[in-house]
XYZ file of C-alpha atoms in Angstrom:
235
model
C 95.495 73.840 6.127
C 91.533 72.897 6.428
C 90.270 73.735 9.651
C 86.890 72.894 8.851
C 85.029 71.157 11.602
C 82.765 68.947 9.632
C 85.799 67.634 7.634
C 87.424 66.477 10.753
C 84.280 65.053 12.462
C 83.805 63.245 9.033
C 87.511 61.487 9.000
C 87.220 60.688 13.100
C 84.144 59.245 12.388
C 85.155 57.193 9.392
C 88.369 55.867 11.488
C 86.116 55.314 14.558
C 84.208 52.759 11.989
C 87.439 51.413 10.595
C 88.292 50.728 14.187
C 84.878 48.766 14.857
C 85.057 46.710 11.858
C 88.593 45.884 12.692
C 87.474 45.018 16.460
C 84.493 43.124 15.204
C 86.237 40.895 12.309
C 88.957 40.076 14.863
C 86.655 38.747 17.506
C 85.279 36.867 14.466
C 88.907 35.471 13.824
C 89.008 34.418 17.691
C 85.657 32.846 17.687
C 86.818 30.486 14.920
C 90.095 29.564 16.332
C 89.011 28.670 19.968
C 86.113 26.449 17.754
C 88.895 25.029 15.732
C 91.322 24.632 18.506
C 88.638 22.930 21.360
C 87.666 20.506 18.147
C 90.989 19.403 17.385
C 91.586 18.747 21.291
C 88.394 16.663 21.554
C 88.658 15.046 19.254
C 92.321 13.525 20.000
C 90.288 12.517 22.942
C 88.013 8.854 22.036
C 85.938 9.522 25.336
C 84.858 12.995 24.394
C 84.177 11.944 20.490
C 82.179 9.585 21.906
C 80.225 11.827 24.408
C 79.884 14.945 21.826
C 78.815 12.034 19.151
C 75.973 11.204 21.476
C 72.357 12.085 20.279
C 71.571 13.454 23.657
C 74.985 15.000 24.053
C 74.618 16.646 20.716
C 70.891 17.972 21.215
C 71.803 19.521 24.788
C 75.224 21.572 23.300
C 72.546 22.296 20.317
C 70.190 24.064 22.395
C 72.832 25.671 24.672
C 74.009 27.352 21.595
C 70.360 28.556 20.757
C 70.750 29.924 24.531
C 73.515 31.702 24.154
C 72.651 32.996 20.619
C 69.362 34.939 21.809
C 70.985 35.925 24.832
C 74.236 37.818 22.855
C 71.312 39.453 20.386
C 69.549 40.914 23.276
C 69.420 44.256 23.682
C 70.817 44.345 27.476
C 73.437 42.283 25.700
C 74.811 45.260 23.469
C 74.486 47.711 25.922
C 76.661 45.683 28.638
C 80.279 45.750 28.466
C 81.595 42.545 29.211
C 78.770 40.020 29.094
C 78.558 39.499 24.969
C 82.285 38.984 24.600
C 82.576 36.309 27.187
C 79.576 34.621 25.830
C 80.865 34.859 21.983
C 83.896 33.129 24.023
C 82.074 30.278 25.702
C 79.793 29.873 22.429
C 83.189 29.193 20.374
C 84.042 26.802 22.659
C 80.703 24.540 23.049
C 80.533 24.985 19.350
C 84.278 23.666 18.406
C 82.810 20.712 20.997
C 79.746 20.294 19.037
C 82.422 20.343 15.634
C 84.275 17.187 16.805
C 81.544 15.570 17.357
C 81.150 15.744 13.170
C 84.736 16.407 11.430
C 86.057 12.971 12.517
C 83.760 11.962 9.744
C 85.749 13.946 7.223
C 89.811 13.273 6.234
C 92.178 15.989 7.205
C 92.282 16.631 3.500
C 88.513 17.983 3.129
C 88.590 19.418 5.860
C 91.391 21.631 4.757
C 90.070 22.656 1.572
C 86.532 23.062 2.777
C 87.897 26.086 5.364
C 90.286 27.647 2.895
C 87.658 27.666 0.483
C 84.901 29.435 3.039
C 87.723 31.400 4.430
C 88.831 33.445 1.077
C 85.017 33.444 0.066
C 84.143 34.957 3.372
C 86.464 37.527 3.339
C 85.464 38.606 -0.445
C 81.845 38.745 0.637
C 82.394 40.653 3.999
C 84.425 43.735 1.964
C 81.554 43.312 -0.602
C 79.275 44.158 2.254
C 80.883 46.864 3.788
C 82.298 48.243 0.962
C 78.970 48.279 -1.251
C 76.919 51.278 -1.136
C 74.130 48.645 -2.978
C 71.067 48.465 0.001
C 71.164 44.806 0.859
C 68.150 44.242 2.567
C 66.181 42.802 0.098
C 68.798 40.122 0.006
C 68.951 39.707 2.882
C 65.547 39.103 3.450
C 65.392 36.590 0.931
C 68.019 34.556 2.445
C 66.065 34.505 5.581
C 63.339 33.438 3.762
C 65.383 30.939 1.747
C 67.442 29.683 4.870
C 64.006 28.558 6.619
C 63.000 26.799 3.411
C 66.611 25.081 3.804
C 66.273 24.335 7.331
C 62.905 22.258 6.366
C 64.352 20.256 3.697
C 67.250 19.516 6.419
C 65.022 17.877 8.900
C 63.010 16.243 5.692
C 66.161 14.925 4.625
C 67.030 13.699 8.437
C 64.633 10.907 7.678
C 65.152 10.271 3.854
C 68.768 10.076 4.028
C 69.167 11.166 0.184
C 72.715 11.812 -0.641
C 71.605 13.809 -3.599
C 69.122 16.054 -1.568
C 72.386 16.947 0.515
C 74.926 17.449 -2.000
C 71.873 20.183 -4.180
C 70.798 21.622 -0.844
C 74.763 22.367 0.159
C 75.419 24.554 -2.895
C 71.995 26.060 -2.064
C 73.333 26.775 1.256
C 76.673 28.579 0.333
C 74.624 30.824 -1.549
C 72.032 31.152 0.914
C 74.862 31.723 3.588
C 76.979 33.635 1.040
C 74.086 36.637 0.927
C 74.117 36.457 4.906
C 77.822 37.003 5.082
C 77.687 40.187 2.563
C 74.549 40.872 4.323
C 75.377 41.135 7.746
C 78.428 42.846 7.370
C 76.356 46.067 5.841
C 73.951 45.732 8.891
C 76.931 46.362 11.194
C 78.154 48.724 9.337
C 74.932 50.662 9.290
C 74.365 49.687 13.196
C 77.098 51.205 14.197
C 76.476 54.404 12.203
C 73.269 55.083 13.628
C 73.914 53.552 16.878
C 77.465 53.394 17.966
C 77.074 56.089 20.224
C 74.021 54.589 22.551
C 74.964 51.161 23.054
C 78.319 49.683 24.074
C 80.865 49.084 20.778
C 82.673 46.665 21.871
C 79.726 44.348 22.505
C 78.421 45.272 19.565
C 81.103 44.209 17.722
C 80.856 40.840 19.841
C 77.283 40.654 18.661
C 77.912 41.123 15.047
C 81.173 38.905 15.128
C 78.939 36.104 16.491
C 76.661 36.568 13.117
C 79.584 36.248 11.432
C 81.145 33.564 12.696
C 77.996 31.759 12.403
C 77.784 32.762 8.193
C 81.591 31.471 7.763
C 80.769 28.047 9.784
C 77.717 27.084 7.777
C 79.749 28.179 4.669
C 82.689 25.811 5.673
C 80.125 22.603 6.646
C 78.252 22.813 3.858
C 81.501 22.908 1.358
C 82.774 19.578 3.881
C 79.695 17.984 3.139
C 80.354 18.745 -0.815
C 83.744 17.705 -0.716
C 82.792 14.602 1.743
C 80.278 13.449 -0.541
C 82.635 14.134 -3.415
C 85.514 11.676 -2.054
C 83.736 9.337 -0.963
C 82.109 9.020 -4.913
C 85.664 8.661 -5.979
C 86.462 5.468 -3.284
């Protein structure tokens, strides 16, 4: 029998982190079904397509989300129990709101295979990222610096209208959001390694579950809009 200390401090620590991914993943895995649940309510409901669809409507639940975004990454944020889970929660919610303002564009087809297709790639880029002993920060920093290059051409494009600037820039952003998702899931990892111990974990987890969450979605619009575009070339 080893009775060595470090050995055992070594395996609770390692099952601690097993513990925190699982917490963090599943809150993940909520956040996207209360989205996908409040979108498929609203939008059975004409009156609140029509509200969410609203410009206005849209811009205010927009910048809400920006709200509630830098308010979760805060540091007060990780260090309170409580506060970033129930705003994760209430961010799911205006987002899945937000969502059905836009998927009544697609058919229940596309919309099907766009979020099996971002779910199995998320999940094979998230255990790439945890998994990897590979230092991903360079990537990650060029998908930062790649994603604000994307985000320009968006609002370009906002006043083009180009249908092929959309479908290039949508595989661009699957990669772009595919480097995030490996990305952020070593950051995590590595957070809670050299931090776990001086900030709350399970808001942590809520924190890093939001990043997530965010990866997967832009993942699963951007494969819509390919598939989208792609049916409606074949009407």
């Amino acid at each position: 029998m080893n009775n060595d200390p470090n050995l055992y401090e070594g395996q609770k620590l390692v099952k601690d982190a097993n513990g925190f991914f699982m917490k963090m993943y599943g809150y993940m895995a909520a956040a996207v079904g209360i989205s996908a649940v409040t979108a498929f309510m609203a939008a059975n409901v004409p009156s609140v397509v029509s509200l969410v669809s609203n410009g206005l409507v849209m811009s205010i639940l927009f910048i809400m989300q920006l709200v509630l975004v830098f308010r979760m990454s805060s540091l007060k944020a990780i260090r309170t129990s409580g506060k970033a889970l129930s705003s994760l929660i209430f961010y799911s919610m205006i987002e899945g709101l937000f969502l059905s303002g836009l998927l009544y564009k697609y058919t229940a087809m596309d919309i099907t295979r766009a979020f099996i297709a971002a779910a199995v790639l998320f999940v094979v880029l998230a255990v790439m990222g945890t998994s990897t002993k590979k230092d991903l920060s360079g990537i990650g920093r060029q998908a930062l610096a790649a994603l604000i290059a994307l985000i320009i051409v968006s609002i370009v494009n906002l006043f083009l209208h180009s249908t092929m600037i959309q479908y290039v820039f949508s595989f661009i952003g699957i990669v772009v959001f595919s480097a995030l998702t490996a990305y952020d899931s070593q950051t995590y990892k590595v957070m809670y390694y050299q931090y776990g111990s001086q900030v709350n974990t399970d808001s942590l987890a809520a924190v890093g579950a939001l990043n997530l969450y965010l990866d997967f979605l832009n993942i699963f619009l951007y494969l819509l809009q390919i598939f989208g575009i792609g049916s409606s070339d074949n009407n």
